[in-house]
mmCIF file of C-alpha atoms in Angstrom:
data_model
loop_
_atom_site.group_PDB
_atom_site.id
_atom_site.type_symbol
_atom_site.label_atom_id
_atom_site.label_comp_id
_atom_site.label_asym_id
_atom_site.label_seq_id
_atom_site.Cartn_x
_atom_site.Cartn_y
_atom_site.Cartn_z
ATOM 1 C CA UNK A 1426 12.490 -11.931 -18.227
ATOM 2 C CA UNK A 1427 10.768 -9.026 -19.955
ATOM 3 C CA UNK A 1428 7.594 -7.359 -18.710
ATOM 4 C CA UNK A 1429 5.875 -4.124 -19.527
ATOM 5 C CA UNK A 1430 4.731 -1.791 -16.772
ATOM 6 C CA UNK A 1431 2.060 0.868 -17.143
ATOM 7 C CA UNK A 1432 2.555 3.493 -14.454
ATOM 8 C CA UNK A 1433 0.435 6.413 -13.295
ATOM 9 C CA UNK A 1434 1.923 9.076 -11.022
ATOM 10 C CA UNK A 1435 -0.145 11.225 -8.731
ATOM 11 C CA UNK A 1436 1.474 13.681 -6.331
ATOM 12 C CA UNK A 1437 -0.316 15.075 -3.248
ATOM 13 C CA UNK A 1438 0.971 17.261 -0.463
ATOM 14 C CA UNK A 1439 -1.014 17.304 2.761
ATOM 15 C CA UNK A 1440 -0.409 19.143 5.986
ATOM 16 C CA UNK A 1441 -0.872 17.169 9.186
ATOM 17 C CA UNK A 1442 -3.669 19.439 10.341
ATOM 18 C CA UNK A 1443 -5.771 18.043 7.499
ATOM 19 C CA UNK A 1444 -6.283 21.399 5.803
ATOM 20 C CA UNK A 1445 -4.910 20.311 2.445
ATOM 21 C CA UNK A 1446 -3.670 23.878 1.957
ATOM 22 C CA UNK A 1447 -1.067 23.138 -0.687
ATOM 23 C CA UNK A 1448 -2.465 20.207 -2.602
ATOM 24 C CA UNK A 1449 -0.808 19.641 -5.917
ATOM 25 C CA UNK A 1450 -1.798 16.903 -8.356
ATOM 26 C CA UNK A 1451 0.346 15.559 -11.142
ATOM 27 C CA UNK A 1452 -0.744 12.705 -13.297
ATOM 28 C CA UNK A 1453 0.850 11.081 -16.291
ATOM 29 C CA UNK A 1454 1.343 7.705 -17.917
ATOM 30 C CA UNK A 1455 4.745 6.074 -18.370
ATOM 31 C CA UNK A 1456 5.821 2.814 -19.953
ATOM 32 C CA UNK A 1457 8.974 0.868 -19.264
ATOM 33 C CA UNK A 1458 10.270 -2.658 -19.602
ATOM 34 C CA UNK A 1459 12.172 -4.758 -17.118
ATOM 35 C CA UNK A 1460 15.171 -6.217 -18.825
ATOM 36 C CA UNK A 1461 18.928 -6.263 -18.356
ATOM 37 C CA UNK A 1462 19.122 -2.525 -18.906
ATOM 38 C CA UNK A 1463 16.431 -1.549 -16.435
ATOM 39 C CA UNK A 1464 19.001 0.136 -14.199
ATOM 40 C CA UNK A 1465 19.690 2.620 -16.997
ATOM 41 C CA UNK A 1466 16.086 3.651 -17.399
ATOM 42 C CA UNK A 1467 14.351 6.527 -15.670
ATOM 43 C CA UNK A 1468 11.123 5.368 -14.111
ATOM 44 C CA UNK A 1469 10.069 8.547 -12.335
ATOM 45 C CA UNK A 1470 11.206 12.156 -12.864
ATOM 46 C CA UNK A 1471 14.626 12.598 -11.273
ATOM 47 C CA UNK A 1472 13.486 15.352 -8.876
ATOM 48 C CA UNK A 1473 10.742 13.121 -7.461
ATOM 49 C CA UNK A 1474 13.042 10.120 -6.970
ATOM 50 C CA UNK A 1475 15.725 12.202 -5.270
ATOM 51 C CA UNK A 1476 13.203 13.685 -2.853
ATOM 52 C CA UNK A 1477 11.870 10.351 -1.586
ATOM 53 C CA UNK A 1478 12.243 9.236 2.025
ATOM 54 C CA UNK A 1479 10.697 5.801 1.632
ATOM 55 C CA UNK A 1480 8.671 3.487 -0.599
ATOM 56 C CA UNK A 1481 5.443 1.877 0.647
ATOM 57 C CA UNK A 1482 4.449 -1.373 -1.158
ATOM 58 C CA UNK A 1483 0.843 -2.312 -0.408
ATOM 59 C CA UNK A 1484 -0.053 -5.894 0.396
ATOM 60 C CA UNK A 1485 -1.518 -7.848 -2.451
ATOM 61 C CA UNK A 1486 -3.116 -11.044 -1.173
ATOM 62 C CA UNK A 1487 -2.241 -14.442 0.122
ATOM 63 C CA UNK A 1488 1.130 -15.734 -1.191
ATOM 64 C CA UNK A 1489 1.548 -19.196 -2.728
ATOM 65 C CA UNK A 1490 4.756 -19.688 -0.736
ATOM 66 C CA UNK A 1491 7.212 -17.633 1.284
ATOM 67 C CA UNK A 1492 8.965 -16.278 -1.812
ATOM 68 C CA UNK A 1493 5.917 -16.101 -4.090
ATOM 69 C CA UNK A 1494 3.363 -13.393 -3.464
ATOM 70 C CA UNK A 1495 0.630 -13.076 -6.115
ATOM 71 C CA UNK A 1496 1.853 -11.878 -9.469
ATOM 72 C CA UNK A 1497 0.233 -8.520 -9.071
ATOM 73 C CA UNK A 1498 2.075 -8.068 -5.758
ATOM 74 C CA UNK A 1499 5.337 -9.243 -7.369
ATOM 75 C CA UNK A 1500 4.872 -6.468 -9.896
ATOM 76 C CA UNK A 1501 4.638 -3.921 -7.073
ATOM 77 C CA UNK A 1502 7.880 -5.246 -5.598
ATOM 78 C CA UNK A 1503 9.679 -5.180 -8.963
ATOM 79 C CA UNK A 1504 8.727 -1.500 -9.392
ATOM 80 C CA UNK A 1505 9.917 -0.668 -5.869
ATOM 81 C CA UNK A 1506 13.266 -2.381 -6.481
ATOM 82 C CA UNK A 1507 13.701 -0.477 -9.772
ATOM 83 C CA UNK A 1508 13.047 2.815 -7.954
ATOM 84 C CA UNK A 1509 15.712 1.954 -5.390
ATOM 85 C CA UNK A 1510 18.232 1.403 -8.162
ATOM 86 C CA UNK A 1511 17.231 4.684 -9.886
ATOM 87 C CA UNK A 1512 17.586 6.502 -6.551
ATOM 88 C CA UNK A 1513 21.146 5.163 -6.093
ATOM 89 C CA UNK A 1514 22.185 6.141 -9.610
ATOM 90 C CA UNK A 1515 20.792 9.603 -9.533
ATOM 91 C CA UNK A 1516 22.123 10.453 -6.089
ATOM 92 C CA UNK A 1517 25.432 8.694 -6.756
ATOM 93 C CA UNK A 1518 25.136 6.837 -3.472
ATOM 94 C CA UNK A 1519 25.313 3.301 -2.163
ATOM 95 C CA UNK A 1520 22.607 4.159 0.358
ATOM 96 C CA UNK A 1521 19.393 2.185 -0.160
ATOM 97 C CA UNK A 1522 16.000 3.886 -0.100
ATOM 98 C CA UNK A 1523 13.831 2.208 2.579
ATOM 99 C CA UNK A 1524 10.999 -0.076 1.364
ATOM 100 C CA UNK A 1525 8.124 -0.712 3.746
ATOM 101 C CA UNK A 1526 6.120 -3.802 2.763
ATOM 102 C CA UNK A 1527 2.607 -3.529 4.148
ATOM 103 C CA UNK A 1528 -0.048 -6.029 5.315
ATOM 104 C CA UNK A 1529 -0.378 -8.977 7.641
ATOM 105 C CA UNK A 1530 -3.047 -10.610 5.518
ATOM 106 C CA UNK A 1531 -6.500 -10.165 4.042
ATOM 107 C CA UNK A 1532 -9.964 -10.472 5.572
ATOM 108 C CA UNK A 1533 -11.045 -12.438 2.524
ATOM 109 C CA UNK A 1534 -8.829 -15.567 2.795
ATOM 110 C CA UNK A 1535 -7.022 -17.700 5.389
ATOM 111 C CA UNK A 1536 -3.337 -17.056 6.051
ATOM 112 C CA UNK A 1537 -0.522 -19.019 4.501
ATOM 113 C CA UNK A 1538 1.055 -20.961 7.368
ATOM 114 C CA UNK A 1539 4.665 -21.982 7.883
ATOM 115 C CA UNK A 1540 5.791 -25.462 8.749
ATOM 116 C CA UNK A 1541 5.892 -24.499 12.415
ATOM 117 C CA UNK A 1542 2.247 -23.429 12.360
ATOM 118 C CA UNK A 1543 2.779 -19.679 12.334
ATOM 119 C CA UNK A 1544 1.409 -17.226 9.801
ATOM 120 C CA UNK A 1545 3.525 -16.062 6.877
ATOM 121 C CA UNK A 1546 2.519 -12.437 6.573
ATOM 122 C CA UNK A 1547 1.901 -10.918 3.191
ATOM 123 C CA UNK A 1548 4.563 -8.307 3.973
ATOM 124 C CA UNK A 1549 6.980 -11.131 4.866
ATOM 125 C CA UNK A 1550 6.367 -12.733 1.503
ATOM 126 C CA UNK A 1551 6.961 -9.421 -0.254
ATOM 127 C CA UNK A 1552 10.189 -8.981 1.709
ATOM 128 C CA UNK A 1553 11.319 -12.495 0.824
ATOM 129 C CA UNK A 1554 10.565 -11.803 -2.872
ATOM 130 C CA UNK A 1555 12.604 -8.595 -2.747
ATOM 131 C CA UNK A 1556 15.443 -10.582 -1.206
ATOM 132 C CA UNK A 1557 15.442 -13.492 -3.622
ATOM 133 C CA UNK A 1558 14.644 -11.548 -6.823
ATOM 134 C CA UNK A 1559 16.434 -8.288 -6.175
ATOM 135 C CA UNK A 1560 18.956 -8.883 -3.384
ATOM 136 C CA UNK A 1561 17.357 -6.312 -1.114
ATOM 137 C CA UNK A 1562 17.248 -6.978 2.628
ATOM 138 C CA UNK A 1563 18.841 -4.298 4.822
ATOM 139 C CA UNK A 1564 16.509 -1.563 3.520
ATOM 140 C CA UNK A 1565 13.292 -3.620 3.701
ATOM 141 C CA UNK A 1566 10.842 -3.320 6.617
ATOM 142 C CA UNK A 1567 7.641 -5.224 7.242
ATOM 143 C CA UNK A 1568 4.369 -3.976 8.730
ATOM 144 C CA UNK A 1569 2.490 -6.975 10.193
ATOM 145 C CA UNK A 1570 -0.703 -5.553 11.723
ATOM 146 C CA UNK A 1571 -2.966 -4.444 8.823
ATOM 147 C CA UNK A 1572 -5.645 -6.501 7.081
ATOM 148 C CA UNK A 1573 -7.048 -3.935 4.624
ATOM 149 C CA UNK A 1574 -6.160 -0.686 2.934
ATOM 150 C CA UNK A 1575 -7.437 1.533 5.776
ATOM 151 C CA UNK A 1576 -5.299 -0.277 8.285
ATOM 152 C CA UNK A 1577 -2.406 -0.327 5.746
ATOM 153 C CA UNK A 1578 -2.397 3.465 5.910
ATOM 154 C CA UNK A 1579 -3.051 3.756 9.672
ATOM 155 C CA UNK A 1580 -0.346 1.352 10.758
ATOM 156 C CA UNK A 1581 2.150 2.537 8.137
ATOM 157 C CA UNK A 1582 1.814 5.979 9.642
ATOM 158 C CA UNK A 1583 1.523 5.161 13.385
ATOM 159 C CA UNK A 1584 4.121 2.383 13.470
ATOM 160 C CA UNK A 1585 6.632 3.732 10.957
ATOM 161 C CA UNK A 1586 6.381 7.110 9.224
ATOM 162 C CA UNK A 1587 5.424 9.226 12.266
ATOM 163 C CA UNK A 1588 8.262 7.544 14.164
ATOM 164 C CA UNK A 1589 10.992 7.542 11.504
ATOM 165 C CA UNK A 1590 10.237 10.979 10.061
ATOM 166 C CA UNK A 1591 9.741 9.693 6.552
ATOM 167 C CA UNK A 1592 7.647 12.474 4.935
ATOM 168 C CA UNK A 1593 7.977 12.054 1.193
ATOM 169 C CA UNK A 1594 6.495 8.693 0.393
ATOM 170 C CA UNK A 1595 6.105 6.708 -2.842
ATOM 171 C CA UNK A 1596 3.018 4.508 -2.550
ATOM 172 C CA UNK A 1597 2.901 1.570 -4.982
ATOM 173 C CA UNK A 1598 -0.029 -0.647 -5.913
ATOM 174 C CA UNK A 1599 -1.808 -1.919 -9.012
ATOM 175 C CA UNK A 1600 -4.143 0.078 -11.197
ATOM 176 C CA UNK A 1601 -7.237 -1.774 -9.973
ATOM 177 C CA UNK A 1602 -6.411 -0.759 -6.396
ATOM 178 C CA UNK A 1603 -5.101 2.767 -6.897
ATOM 179 C CA UNK A 1604 -8.181 4.996 -6.705
ATOM 180 C CA UNK A 1605 -9.347 3.634 -3.376
ATOM 181 C CA UNK A 1606 -5.780 3.617 -2.087
ATOM 182 C CA UNK A 1607 -5.354 7.340 -2.865
ATOM 183 C CA UNK A 1608 -8.638 8.233 -1.187
ATOM 184 C CA UNK A 1609 -7.652 6.351 1.975
ATOM 185 C CA UNK A 1610 -4.002 7.500 2.243
ATOM 186 C CA UNK A 1611 -4.923 11.100 1.538
ATOM 187 C CA UNK A 1612 -7.529 10.881 4.260
ATOM 188 C CA UNK A 1613 -5.388 9.205 6.900
ATOM 189 C CA UNK A 1614 -2.082 10.995 6.232
ATOM 190 C CA UNK A 1615 -3.912 14.316 6.189
ATOM 191 C CA UNK A 1616 -5.176 14.024 9.722
ATOM 192 C CA UNK A 1617 -3.477 15.522 12.768
ATOM 193 C CA UNK A 1618 -2.293 13.278 15.561
ATOM 194 C CA UNK A 1619 -3.648 15.153 18.583
ATOM 195 C CA UNK A 1620 -1.445 13.195 21.002
ATOM 196 C CA UNK A 1621 1.746 14.751 19.588
ATOM 197 C CA UNK A 1622 2.978 18.359 19.908
ATOM 198 C CA UNK A 1623 2.269 20.605 16.916
ATOM 199 C CA UNK A 1624 5.075 20.575 14.387
ATOM 200 C CA UNK A 1625 6.375 23.408 12.237
ATOM 201 C CA UNK A 1626 4.479 23.963 9.046
ATOM 202 C CA UNK A 1627 7.329 22.514 6.990
ATOM 203 C CA UNK A 1628 7.817 19.467 9.214
ATOM 204 C CA UNK A 1629 4.143 18.604 9.436
ATOM 205 C CA UNK A 1630 3.542 17.937 5.784
ATOM 206 C CA UNK A 1631 3.447 14.532 4.185
ATOM 207 C CA UNK A 1632 4.111 14.414 0.466
ATOM 208 C CA UNK A 1633 2.443 11.358 -1.072
ATOM 209 C CA UNK A 1634 3.386 10.176 -4.530
ATOM 210 C CA UNK A 1635 1.252 7.407 -5.977
ATOM 211 C CA UNK A 1636 2.609 4.980 -8.536
ATOM 212 C CA UNK A 1637 0.303 2.356 -10.038
ATOM 213 C CA UNK A 1638 1.391 -0.562 -12.151
ATOM 214 C CA UNK A 1639 -0.528 -2.792 -14.502
ATOM 215 C CA UNK A 1640 -3.041 -5.485 -13.531
ATOM 216 C CA UNK A 1641 -1.307 -8.786 -14.018
ATOM 217 C CA UNK A 1642 -2.072 -12.270 -12.753
ATOM 218 C CA UNK A 1643 -5.879 -12.042 -12.667
ATOM 219 C CA UNK A 1644 -8.541 -13.620 -14.881
ATOM 220 C CA UNK A 1645 -11.012 -11.276 -16.561
ATOM 221 C CA UNK A 1646 -13.750 -12.327 -14.147
ATOM 222 C CA UNK A 1647 -11.521 -11.750 -11.095
ATOM 223 C CA UNK A 1648 -10.437 -8.360 -12.343
ATOM 224 C CA UNK A 1649 -14.018 -7.220 -12.899
ATOM 225 C CA UNK A 1650 -15.087 -8.437 -9.472
ATOM 226 C CA UNK A 1651 -12.137 -6.643 -7.840
ATOM 227 C CA UNK A 1652 -12.786 -3.413 -9.732
ATOM 228 C CA UNK A 1653 -16.428 -3.450 -8.611
ATOM 229 C CA UNK A 1654 -15.348 -4.149 -5.046
ATOM 230 C CA UNK A 1655 -12.854 -1.277 -5.162
ATOM 231 C CA UNK A 1656 -15.427 1.139 -6.489
ATOM 232 C CA UNK A 1657 -17.925 0.218 -3.735
ATOM 233 C CA UNK A 1658 -15.201 0.603 -1.119
ATOM 234 C CA UNK A 1659 -14.089 3.952 -2.489
ATOM 235 C CA UNK A 1660 -17.652 5.346 -2.380
ATOM 236 C CA UNK A 1661 -18.067 4.000 1.150
ATOM 237 C CA UNK A 1662 -14.969 5.941 2.235
ATOM 238 C CA UNK A 1663 -16.011 9.146 0.479
ATOM 239 C CA UNK A 1664 -19.658 9.155 1.456
ATOM 240 C CA UNK A 1665 -19.661 7.524 4.886
ATOM 241 C CA UNK A 1666 -16.389 6.874 6.676
ATOM 242 C CA UNK A 1667 -14.347 9.965 5.835
ATOM 243 C CA UNK A 1668 -17.046 12.474 6.779
ATOM 244 C CA UNK A 1669 -17.605 10.673 10.080
ATOM 245 C CA UNK A 1670 -13.971 10.079 11.109
ATOM 246 C CA UNK A 1671 -11.946 13.102 10.072
ATOM 247 C CA UNK A 1672 -11.332 15.170 13.161
ATOM 248 C CA UNK A 1673 -7.964 13.608 13.987
ATOM 249 C CA UNK A 1674 -5.904 10.417 13.686
ATOM 250 C CA UNK A 1675 -7.544 9.323 16.918
ATOM 251 C CA UNK A 1676 -10.823 9.021 14.982
ATOM 252 C CA UNK A 1677 -9.272 6.301 12.839
ATOM 253 C CA UNK A 1678 -8.070 4.501 15.962
ATOM 254 C CA UNK A 1679 -11.636 4.630 17.322
ATOM 255 C CA UNK A 1680 -13.092 3.342 14.051
ATOM 256 C CA UNK A 1681 -10.684 0.415 13.854
ATOM 257 C CA UNK A 1682 -10.998 -0.676 17.486
ATOM 258 C CA UNK A 1683 -14.758 -0.096 17.907
ATOM 259 C CA UNK A 1684 -16.309 -0.549 14.465
ATOM 260 C CA UNK A 1685 -13.971 -2.666 12.316
ATOM 261 C CA UNK A 1686 -14.674 -6.433 12.121
ATOM 262 C CA UNK A 1687 -10.966 -7.317 12.096
ATOM 263 C CA UNK A 1688 -9.878 -5.109 15.006
ATOM 264 C CA UNK A 1689 -12.803 -4.679 17.415
ATOM 265 C CA UNK A 1690 -13.272 -7.445 20.007
ATOM 266 C CA UNK A 1691 -16.962 -7.922 19.205
ATOM 267 C CA UNK A 1692 -16.224 -8.012 15.462
ATOM 268 C CA UNK A 1693 -13.570 -10.688 15.814
ATOM 269 C CA UNK A 1694 -15.751 -12.777 18.070
ATOM 270 C CA UNK A 1695 -18.658 -12.565 15.661
ATOM 271 C CA UNK A 1696 -16.450 -13.557 12.670
ATOM 272 C CA UNK A 1697 -15.226 -16.570 14.634
ATOM 273 C CA UNK A 1698 -18.752 -17.649 15.468
ATOM 274 C CA UNK A 1699 -20.199 -17.233 11.957
ATOM 275 C CA UNK A 1700 -19.664 -19.772 9.197
ATOM 276 C CA UNK A 1701 -19.397 -17.991 5.862
ATOM 277 C CA UNK A 1702 -20.846 -19.283 2.581
ATOM 278 C CA UNK A 1703 -19.046 -18.553 -0.704
ATOM 279 C CA UNK A 1704 -20.929 -17.499 -3.829
ATOM 280 C CA UNK A 1705 -19.580 -17.470 -7.393
ATOM 281 C CA UNK A 1706 -19.000 -13.713 -7.210
ATOM 282 C CA UNK A 1707 -17.208 -14.213 -3.885
ATOM 283 C CA UNK A 1708 -14.969 -16.801 -5.539
ATOM 284 C CA UNK A 1709 -13.984 -14.355 -8.293
ATOM 285 C CA UNK A 1710 -13.184 -11.662 -5.719
ATOM 286 C CA UNK A 1711 -11.183 -14.093 -3.628
ATOM 287 C CA UNK A 1712 -9.046 -14.860 -6.686
ATOM 288 C CA UNK A 1713 -8.063 -11.199 -6.709
ATOM 289 C CA UNK A 1714 -6.759 -11.645 -3.158
ATOM 290 C CA UNK A 1715 -4.655 -14.662 -3.964
ATOM 291 C CA UNK A 1716 -7.040 -17.650 -3.904
ATOM 292 C CA UNK A 1717 -5.748 -20.371 -6.107
ATOM 293 C CA UNK A 1718 -2.290 -18.980 -5.990
ATOM 294 C CA UNK A 1719 -3.080 -15.691 -7.732
ATOM 295 C CA UNK A 1720 -0.218 -16.445 -10.197
ATOM 296 C CA UNK A 1721 -1.837 -16.935 -13.545
#
């Protein structure tokens, strides 16, 4: 199996008080191939890999089966597994870098259900893929609460990184998803949690490293629909949500639980009461979230 990956790296350092005092940005393009010699190839600069505390793999859409997330999500997992191998080789260790697979599901499509009638979370499918394709289990964690990129970031932080102390994070997604992802994670990981004691300047900083891989598994129409959707979402964050909810991490909690259709009580009730109609443009967008298998 040979595949080509196009990767973009962006490095940001944010302090937890949201001041962005020491922001650094590094961007470049890298190419590598997955083949039998992948373990001998350097994917990221050695100093970045050795500094990592964890890898965050964003959810990619409804899986076709337990072990088969959409192709674009598989690509994210393949890159994460390759980084784990590079980390081991460079640090001369058997220790495995933690991988946190994100996402319960998507607001755009129904869940994949197991034979016993329970949901198979997107993060569970990513974890199963990492197990079957790369033999990774003990270092893989699943976040099972989020249904979009904002909640990906919020629950990754509040349920995992703030608890574990993981500060230097590699965030992996596809190129079509990266710009909005960076805006959201910079926003949410740059906010102070006012319910926790102030930390030292060194301890309070998250270092976010963004790694995007190529857009595979989507038709041209689906890719265009998703890119347009991502651009609208990014502008909504920049122009509306971020200015309104940026005082602290508690602002994000308020937004999710009072304003968000998938977390507020009134929003969930309204969704359940309303029958949605699907247009052609909706169908193309749904393909980018895994409709029809997402494995073209």
